[in-house]
Coordinates of C-alpha atoms in Angstrom, one line a residue:
Chain A
M1 CA 46.5 50.9 85.4
N2 CA 44.2 52.3 88.0
G3 CA 44.9 52.1 91.7
W4 CA 43.7 48.4 92.0
G5 CA 46.0 47.3 89.2
Y6 CA 49.1 48.1 91.3
V7 CA 47.6 46.5 94.4
V8 CA 46.8 43.3 92.5
A9 CA 50.3 43.3 91.0
A10 CA 51.9 43.7 94.4
Y11 CA 49.8 41.1 96.2
V12 CA 49.9 38.6 93.4
G13 CA 53.6 39.2 92.8
S14 CA 54.4 38.7 96.4
A15 CA 52.2 35.5 96.6
L16 CA 54.0 34.1 93.5
L17 CA 57.4 34.9 95.0
Y18 CA 56.7 33.4 98.4
G19 CA 54.7 30.5 96.9
T20 CA 57.4 29.6 94.5
Y21 CA 60.1 29.7 97.1
L22 CA 58.0 27.6 99.6
T23 CA 57.2 25.1 96.9
W24 CA 60.8 24.7 95.9
L25 CA 61.9 24.4 99.5
L26 CA 59.3 21.7 100.4
R27 CA 60.1 19.8 97.2
K28 CA 63.8 20.0 98.1
E29 CA 63.1 18.7 101.6
R30 CA 61.1 15.7 100.2
R31 CA 64.0 14.9 97.9
L32 CA 66.5 15.1 100.7
E33 CA 64.4 13.0 103.0
R34 CA 64.4 10.3 100.4
S35 CA 68.2 10.5 99.8
T36 CA 69.2 10.5 103.5
G37 CA 66.4 8.3 104.8
D38 CA 68.5 5.1 104.4
L39 CA 71.6 6.6 105.9
Q40 CA 72.5 5.7 109.4
P41 CA 74.6 7.8 111.8
R42 CA 78.2 6.5 112.1
Chain B
M1 CA 103.9 46.2 122.7
S2 CA 104.5 42.8 121.1
W3 CA 102.2 43.3 118.1
V4 CA 103.8 46.4 116.6
A5 CA 107.1 44.9 115.6
P6 CA 105.6 42.0 113.6
A7 CA 103.2 44.3 111.9
L8 CA 106.0 46.6 110.9
T9 CA 108.1 43.7 109.7
I10 CA 105.3 42.4 107.5
A11 CA 104.5 45.8 106.1
G12 CA 108.2 46.3 105.4
K13 CA 108.4 42.9 103.7
D14 CA 105.6 43.8 101.3
L15 CA 107.0 47.2 100.6
R16 CA 110.5 45.9 99.9
L17 CA 109.1 43.2 97.7
E18 CA 107.1 45.9 95.8
L19 CA 110.1 48.2 95.4
R20 CA 112.0 45.3 93.9
T21 CA 109.4 44.1 91.5
R22 CA 107.0 47.1 91.2
D23 CA 104.4 44.4 90.5
V24 CA 101.3 45.9 92.1
V25 CA 101.9 49.6 91.6
A26 CA 102.7 49.2 88.0
S27 CA 99.8 47.2 86.9
V28 CA 97.3 49.0 89.1
G29 CA 98.7 52.4 88.5
L30 CA 98.6 52.0 84.7
F31 CA 95.1 50.7 84.7
V32 CA 93.7 53.5 86.9
L33 CA 95.5 56.1 84.9
L34 CA 93.8 54.8 81.8
V35 CA 90.5 55.0 83.6
V36 CA 91.1 58.7 84.5
V37 CA 92.1 59.6 81.0
M38 CA 89.0 57.9 79.6
A39 CA 86.8 59.6 82.1
S40 CA 88.2 62.9 81.2
F41 CA 86.9 62.6 77.7
S42 CA 83.3 62.2 78.9
F43 CA 83.6 64.9 81.6
P44 CA 81.6 68.0 81.4
T45 CA 83.9 71.0 81.0
T46 CA 81.5 73.5 82.4
G47 CA 78.3 73.7 84.4
E48 CA 76.7 73.0 87.6
G49 CA 77.7 70.0 89.7
R50 CA 81.0 69.7 88.0
D51 CA 82.8 69.2 91.2
A52 CA 80.3 66.6 92.3
V53 CA 80.8 64.6 89.2
A54 CA 84.6 65.0 89.5
A55 CA 84.6 63.8 93.1
G56 CA 82.6 60.8 92.0
V57 CA 84.9 59.9 89.2
L58 CA 88.0 60.4 91.3
W59 CA 86.7 58.0 94.0
M60 CA 85.7 55.4 91.4
A61 CA 89.3 55.5 90.2
F62 CA 90.5 55.2 93.8
M63 CA 88.2 52.3 94.4
F64 CA 89.5 50.5 91.3
A65 CA 93.1 51.1 92.5
A66 CA 92.4 49.8 96.0
L67 CA 90.5 46.7 94.9
L68 CA 93.0 45.7 92.3
G69 CA 95.9 46.4 94.6
M70 CA 94.5 44.5 97.5
G71 CA 93.5 41.6 95.4
R72 CA 97.0 41.3 94.0
S73 CA 98.6 41.7 97.4
M74 CA 96.8 38.8 98.9
A75 CA 97.2 36.7 95.8
I76 CA 100.9 37.2 96.1
E77 CA 100.7 35.8 99.6
K78 CA 98.9 32.8 98.4
E79 CA 101.4 32.0 95.7
D80 CA 104.2 29.9 97.2
A81 CA 102.2 29.6 100.4
C82 CA 103.7 32.7 101.9
M83 CA 100.6 33.1 104.0
D84 CA 101.0 29.7 105.6
G85 CA 104.6 30.8 106.5
L86 CA 103.2 33.9 108.2
L87 CA 100.6 32.0 110.0
T88 CA 102.9 29.5 111.5
S89 CA 105.2 32.2 112.7
P90 CA 104.8 33.5 116.3
A91 CA 103.4 36.8 115.0
P92 CA 99.9 37.4 116.4
R93 CA 97.1 37.4 113.8
E94 CA 96.3 41.0 114.5
S95 CA 99.8 42.0 113.5
I96 CA 99.5 40.1 110.2
F97 CA 96.4 42.1 109.5
L98 CA 97.9 45.4 110.5
G99 CA 101.0 44.7 108.5
K100 CA 99.0 43.9 105.3
L101 CA 96.7 46.9 106.0
A102 CA 99.7 49.2 106.2
A103 CA 101.2 47.8 103.0
N104 CA 97.9 48.1 101.2
L105 CA 97.5 51.6 102.4
A106 CA 101.0 52.5 101.1
F107 CA 100.4 50.9 97.7
T108 CA 97.0 52.6 97.3
G109 CA 98.4 55.8 98.6
V110 CA 101.1 55.9 96.0
V111 CA 98.7 55.2 93.2
E112 CA 96.4 58.0 94.5
L113 CA 99.3 60.4 94.7
V114 CA 100.0 59.8 91.0
I115 CA 96.3 60.1 90.0
L116 CA 95.5 63.3 91.8
P117 CA 97.8 65.6 89.9
V118 CA 96.8 63.9 86.6
F119 CA 93.2 64.4 87.5
V120 CA 93.6 68.1 88.4
V121 CA 95.5 68.8 85.1
L122 CA 93.3 66.7 82.7
L123 CA 90.0 67.8 84.1
R124 CA 91.2 71.3 84.8
L125 CA 89.9 71.2 88.4
A126 CA 91.7 72.8 91.2
P127 CA 91.2 72.0 94.9
T128 CA 90.0 75.5 95.6
G129 CA 88.7 74.4 99.0
G130 CA 92.2 73.7 100.1
V131 CA 94.6 70.8 99.7
P132 CA 94.4 69.8 103.4
L133 CA 90.7 69.1 103.0
L134 CA 91.4 67.0 99.9
V135 CA 94.1 65.1 101.8
L136 CA 91.8 64.5 104.7
A137 CA 89.1 63.1 102.5
T138 CA 91.5 60.9 100.6
A139 CA 93.2 59.6 103.8
L140 CA 90.0 58.8 105.7
G141 CA 88.2 57.4 102.7
T142 CA 91.1 55.2 101.7
L143 CA 91.6 53.9 105.3
G144 CA 87.9 52.8 105.5
L145 CA 88.0 51.2 102.0
V146 CA 91.3 49.4 102.6
T147 CA 90.4 48.2 106.1
V148 CA 87.3 46.4 104.8
G149 CA 89.1 45.4 101.6
T150 CA 92.1 43.8 103.4
L151 CA 89.8 41.7 105.6
F152 CA 87.8 40.5 102.6
S153 CA 90.7 40.0 100.3
A154 CA 92.1 37.5 102.8
M155 CA 88.8 35.6 102.3
A156 CA 88.5 36.2 98.6
V157 CA 91.8 34.5 97.7
N158 CA 90.7 31.3 99.3
T159 CA 87.5 31.0 97.3
R160 CA 86.9 29.4 93.9
G161 CA 86.7 32.7 92.1
R162 CA 89.8 34.1 93.8
E163 CA 90.1 37.9 93.8
A164 CA 87.2 38.2 91.4
I165 CA 84.7 38.2 94.2
L166 CA 86.4 41.0 96.1
P167 CA 84.5 43.9 94.5
L168 CA 81.2 42.2 95.2
L169 CA 82.1 41.8 98.9
V170 CA 83.7 45.3 99.4
M171 CA 81.4 47.6 97.4
P172 CA 78.1 47.3 99.3
V173 CA 79.8 47.5 102.7
S174 CA 82.0 50.5 101.8
I175 CA 79.2 52.6 100.5
P176 CA 78.9 54.9 103.5
V177 CA 82.5 55.8 103.6
M178 CA 82.5 56.3 99.9
I179 CA 79.6 58.7 100.0
A180 CA 81.3 60.6 102.7
A181 CA 84.6 60.7 100.9
V182 CA 83.0 62.0 97.7
K183 CA 81.1 64.7 99.7
V184 CA 84.2 66.0 101.4
T185 CA 86.3 65.8 98.2
Q186 CA 83.5 67.7 96.4
A187 CA 83.8 70.4 99.1
A188 CA 87.6 70.5 98.5
F189 CA 87.0 71.2 94.8
A190 CA 84.1 73.5 95.3
G191 CA 85.7 76.1 97.4
G192 CA 85.8 74.8 101.0
A193 CA 84.0 73.1 103.8
G194 CA 80.3 73.7 103.7
E195 CA 77.9 73.3 106.6
G196 CA 77.6 69.5 106.3
T197 CA 81.2 68.7 105.7
A198 CA 82.1 68.3 109.4
A199 CA 79.4 65.7 109.7
W200 CA 80.7 63.7 106.8
V201 CA 84.2 63.8 108.2
L202 CA 82.9 62.6 111.5
L203 CA 81.1 59.7 109.7
M204 CA 84.3 58.7 108.1
V205 CA 86.2 58.7 111.4
A206 CA 83.4 56.6 113.0
Y207 CA 83.3 54.2 110.1
D208 CA 87.1 53.8 110.0
A209 CA 87.3 53.2 113.8
L210 CA 84.4 50.7 113.9
F211 CA 85.5 48.6 111.0
L212 CA 89.1 48.7 112.0
L213 CA 88.1 47.1 115.3
V214 CA 85.8 44.6 113.7
A215 CA 88.4 43.7 111.1
I216 CA 91.1 43.1 113.8
A217 CA 88.6 41.0 115.8
T218 CA 87.5 38.8 112.9
F219 CA 90.7 38.5 110.9
P220 CA 92.0 35.5 113.1
Y221 CA 88.9 33.6 112.1
V222 CA 89.6 34.2 108.4
T223 CA 93.1 32.8 108.5
E224 CA 92.3 29.7 110.5
G225 CA 91.9 26.9 108.0
Chain C
M1 CA 94.6 35.9 120.8
S2 CA 96.5 32.8 119.7
T3 CA 95.3 30.1 117.5
E4 CA 94.9 27.6 120.3
T5 CA 91.9 29.4 121.8
L6 CA 89.9 29.2 118.6
P7 CA 87.5 26.3 118.4
A8 CA 87.9 24.2 115.3
L9 CA 84.7 24.3 113.4
D10 CA 84.9 20.7 112.3
E11 CA 84.1 19.5 115.8
G12 CA 80.5 20.5 114.9
L13 CA 80.4 17.8 112.2
A14 CA 79.3 15.2 114.7
D15 CA 76.0 17.0 115.3
V16 CA 75.0 16.9 111.6
R17 CA 72.3 14.3 111.4
P18 CA 69.0 14.1 109.6
T19 CA 66.3 14.9 112.1
A20 CA 62.6 14.3 112.2
R21 CA 60.3 17.2 111.4
A22 CA 60.0 19.5 114.4
P23 CA 56.6 18.9 116.2
Y24 CA 55.7 22.6 116.3
R25 CA 56.1 22.9 112.6
R26 CA 52.6 21.9 111.8
L27 CA 51.4 24.5 114.3
L28 CA 53.5 27.2 112.7
G29 CA 52.3 26.2 109.2
G30 CA 48.7 26.2 110.2
A31 CA 49.0 29.5 112.0
T32 CA 50.6 31.0 108.9
I33 CA 47.7 30.0 106.7
A34 CA 45.1 31.2 109.2
L35 CA 46.8 34.5 109.7
F36 CA 47.1 35.1 105.9
A37 CA 43.4 34.2 105.6
V38 CA 42.6 37.0 108.0
L39 CA 45.1 39.5 106.7
I40 CA 44.3 39.5 103.0
P41 CA 40.6 40.3 103.3
M42 CA 41.4 42.8 106.1
A43 CA 44.0 44.6 104.0
L44 CA 42.1 44.6 100.7
L45 CA 38.6 45.2 102.0
W46 CA 38.2 46.0 105.6
A47 CA 40.9 48.6 106.0
P48 CA 39.7 52.0 105.0
M49 CA 40.9 53.5 101.8
D50 CA 43.5 56.2 102.4
A51 CA 42.2 59.6 101.5
K52 CA 45.4 60.9 100.0
Q53 CA 46.9 57.8 98.4
G54 CA 43.9 55.9 97.4
N55 CA 43.8 52.1 97.1
P56 CA 47.5 51.6 96.3
Q57 CA 48.2 52.4 99.9
R58 CA 47.0 48.9 100.7
I59 CA 50.3 47.6 99.4
F60 CA 51.7 49.0 102.7
Y61 CA 50.2 46.0 104.6
I62 CA 52.4 43.5 102.8
H63 CA 55.3 45.9 102.2
V64 CA 56.1 47.1 105.7
P65 CA 55.8 43.6 107.4
A66 CA 58.2 42.2 104.7
A67 CA 60.6 45.0 105.4
W68 CA 60.5 44.2 109.1
I69 CA 61.2 40.6 108.4
G70 CA 64.1 41.6 106.2
F71 CA 65.7 43.3 109.1
L72 CA 64.8 40.6 111.6
A73 CA 66.2 37.9 109.3
F74 CA 69.4 39.9 109.0
F75 CA 69.7 40.3 112.7
V76 CA 69.3 36.5 113.0
V77 CA 72.1 36.1 110.5
F78 CA 74.2 38.4 112.7
V79 CA 73.5 36.4 115.9
G80 CA 74.1 33.2 114.0
S81 CA 77.4 34.5 112.7
I82 CA 78.6 35.5 116.1
G83 CA 77.6 32.0 117.3
V84 CA 79.6 30.4 114.5
L85 CA 82.8 32.3 115.4
R86 CA 82.4 31.9 119.2
T87 CA 81.3 28.3 119.5
G88 CA 82.3 26.6 116.2
K89 CA 79.1 24.6 116.2
R90 CA 77.4 23.9 112.9
R91 CA 74.0 24.7 114.3
W92 CA 74.8 28.4 114.2
D93 CA 75.8 28.3 110.6
D94 CA 72.6 26.5 109.7
I95 CA 70.6 29.2 111.3
A96 CA 72.6 32.0 109.7
S97 CA 72.6 30.6 106.2
S98 CA 68.9 29.7 106.4
S99 CA 68.0 33.1 107.6
A100 CA 70.0 34.8 104.9
E101 CA 68.3 32.8 102.2
I102 CA 64.8 33.5 103.6
G103 CA 65.7 37.1 104.3
T104 CA 66.7 37.6 100.6
I105 CA 63.2 36.4 99.5
F106 CA 61.5 38.9 101.8
T107 CA 63.9 41.7 100.9
T108 CA 63.2 41.0 97.2
A109 CA 59.5 41.3 97.9
V110 CA 60.1 44.7 99.6
L111 CA 62.0 46.0 96.5
I112 CA 59.2 44.8 94.2
T113 CA 56.2 46.0 96.3
G114 CA 57.9 49.3 97.1
P115 CA 58.1 50.7 93.5
L116 CA 54.6 49.3 92.9
W117 CA 53.4 51.5 95.8
G118 CA 55.6 54.4 94.8
R119 CA 54.5 54.7 91.2
P120 CA 50.8 55.4 91.7
V121 CA 51.2 57.4 94.9
W122 CA 54.3 59.5 94.3
G123 CA 54.7 59.2 90.6
V124 CA 58.1 57.4 90.6
Y125 CA 59.2 53.8 90.8
W126 CA 62.4 54.6 92.7
T127 CA 64.1 57.4 94.6
W128 CA 67.4 57.5 96.3
D129 CA 66.0 58.3 99.7
P130 CA 67.6 56.9 102.8
R131 CA 65.2 54.1 103.5
L132 CA 65.0 52.7 100.0
T133 CA 68.8 53.1 99.5
S134 CA 69.6 51.2 102.7
Y135 CA 67.1 48.6 101.7
L136 CA 68.8 48.1 98.4
L137 CA 72.1 47.8 100.2
L138 CA 70.6 45.3 102.5
W139 CA 69.6 43.2 99.5
L140 CA 73.0 43.5 98.0
I141 CA 74.7 42.4 101.2
Y142 CA 72.4 39.4 101.4
V143 CA 73.1 38.5 97.8
S144 CA 76.9 38.8 98.3
Y145 CA 76.5 36.6 101.4
L146 CA 74.8 33.9 99.3
V147 CA 77.3 34.3 96.5
L148 CA 80.2 34.0 98.9
R149 CA 78.8 30.7 100.2
G150 CA 78.5 29.4 96.7
Y151 CA 82.2 30.1 96.2
V152 CA 83.5 28.2 99.2
P153 CA 83.1 24.4 99.1
E154 CA 84.8 23.6 102.4
P155 CA 82.1 23.6 105.1
S156 CA 84.1 25.0 108.0
R157 CA 85.7 27.7 105.9
R158 CA 82.4 28.6 104.3
A159 CA 80.8 28.9 107.7
R160 CA 83.6 31.1 109.0
Y161 CA 83.8 33.4 106.0
S162 CA 80.0 33.8 105.8
A163 CA 80.0 34.6 109.5
V164 CA 82.6 37.4 109.1
L165 CA 80.5 38.9 106.2
G166 CA 77.3 38.5 108.2
I167 CA 78.8 40.5 111.1
V168 CA 80.4 43.2 108.9
G169 CA 77.3 43.5 106.7
F170 CA 74.9 43.8 109.7
L171 CA 76.9 46.6 111.3
D172 CA 77.0 48.4 108.0
V173 CA 73.3 48.7 107.4
P174 CA 72.5 51.3 110.1
I175 CA 75.5 53.3 109.0
V176 CA 74.3 53.2 105.4
Y177 CA 70.9 54.5 106.6
L178 CA 72.5 57.3 108.5
S179 CA 74.8 58.3 105.7
T180 CA 72.2 58.3 103.0
R181 CA 69.9 60.2 105.3
W182 CA 72.5 63.0 105.6
W183 CA 73.1 62.8 101.9
R184 CA 69.5 63.2 100.8
S185 CA 68.7 65.8 103.3
E186 CA 70.9 68.2 101.3
H187 CA 68.4 68.0 98.5
P188 CA 65.0 69.7 98.7
T189 CA 63.1 67.0 96.9
Q190 CA 62.6 64.3 99.5
F191 CA 59.6 62.1 99.9
V192 CA 58.3 62.3 103.4
F193 CA 56.6 59.1 104.6
E194 CA 53.8 60.3 106.7
R195 CA 54.2 58.6 110.1
G196 CA 51.9 60.8 112.2
G197 CA 49.2 58.6 113.6
L198 CA 47.6 55.8 111.6
P199 CA 43.9 55.4 111.9
T200 CA 43.1 52.5 114.2
A201 CA 41.8 50.2 111.6
M202 CA 44.9 50.6 109.5
L203 CA 47.1 50.1 112.6
I204 CA 45.3 46.9 113.5
T205 CA 45.7 45.6 109.9
L206 CA 49.4 46.5 110.0
L207 CA 49.9 44.7 113.3
I208 CA 48.2 41.6 112.0
G209 CA 50.4 41.8 109.0
I210 CA 53.6 41.9 111.1
A211 CA 52.3 39.0 113.1
T212 CA 51.5 37.0 110.0
F213 CA 54.9 37.6 108.4
T214 CA 56.8 36.8 111.6
V215 CA 55.0 33.5 112.0
F216 CA 55.6 32.8 108.3
Y217 CA 59.3 33.5 108.7
A218 CA 59.5 31.2 111.7
Y219 CA 57.8 28.4 109.7
L220 CA 60.2 28.9 106.8
M221 CA 63.1 28.8 109.2
T222 CA 62.1 25.4 110.6
V223 CA 61.9 23.9 107.1
R224 CA 65.0 25.5 105.8
V225 CA 67.3 24.7 108.8
R226 CA 66.3 21.1 108.5
T227 CA 66.8 21.0 104.7
G228 CA 70.2 22.6 105.2
R229 CA 71.3 19.9 107.6
M230 CA 70.1 17.1 105.4
Q231 CA 72.0 18.6 102.5
E232 CA 75.2 18.9 104.5
A233 CA 74.9 15.3 105.7
L234 CA 74.5 14.2 102.1
D235 CA 77.4 16.4 100.9
E236 CA 79.8 15.2 103.5
E237 CA 78.9 11.6 103.7
V238 CA 79.2 11.6 107.4
F239 CA 76.9 8.7 107.4
A240 CA 78.0 5.2 106.4

């Protein structure tokens, strides 16, 4: 692995990490919006 | 000072209970003794850094002793709802913490007192740097460890995993005082205080003072619900 | 301090309600995308190649900002934790727990990008130097915070216990740094991170990086805090 290999690994790896987390979070939000959408405050 | 008396009473209660049942010291002491014996088999008998390895092994044993002891001590409170009894008494929360802290220090201290001579004999290591230095390291290090541990053990017993979570909570936070304790203990085995030793002692004092204050301040919130 | 003066955390239950998306969220999201669109080409192409370290030095532009966010997020956990204990309002627990989760992600990224930078430049993936060690500790404390939360089902107790850990953990990190600094300084082999004057182009790129990651963190917080509240509302069936 020359210099660029490590750079690519770091950038792509970070992107995957943040991207996966963000995707998971937004999906969770959508699911929760659906589940709590029909709830009314007491 | 209205907080001293309750603290002493609570500590006294724990110690009397322990003297009668020898519950904590027996189980913990035996376990740690086994650890030390096993460690002595893998221990290098000669060579550089022997005292460093020895100090590390010793403090691992002390840490086991402290964690097991504190876990048991709080678990005992939870059984038969003794803690609730303590909480509804007029004793201030700080006193309850200090009482438990004192008791935990005593238990751990006893186990350490047993381990040290065994350690010295089995591993053929003498505190050439002076026993006072060794005692100082042990005292300050144990205080820091048990302060944080007592606070967290009060939390741990009320979680789903009970005392099992205690090491996970205590170990990261206690790393600074453990490093310092190992360093000073190493000096005690290696022939005396080196040039950095005073700084390490100072770190332990600062750590102990800071976290004692923080623990006293936050303990009431842990015993609320 | 008697028990009467401590606010009961359950009073905060009333303010748990699903809320609409914050209006500024779109702005934060857009800004994040825009900033990354600027940062990545800058870091990979525009910034000059480091004479001594070569191209792997470019990892610096996503490693240092992530490290900064790791600390910032932990500070927010600390502030939130104090808020929980002092006011008893759920809001603070939402902030603390969200920041802890997000902080863990960024800290993980630091621990991944760090070795990837270290290996080509200094020859080793890891070293027990003060910065790396305290960063690993930071990660461990974050993880123990999240694990603790998983082990306490009751909301008010969970909030209080996490708050105590959040406070103790935050106070510990600078001490860890100092103690490992002392420790490693007794050994001759220590990696010195050159700090003396970055070339302007590199400095600009780094600053853009810090700005990008800060905005990204803020955006993630707005989403996560909202998700946390909705989850709580669902769990507790506060709603009819």
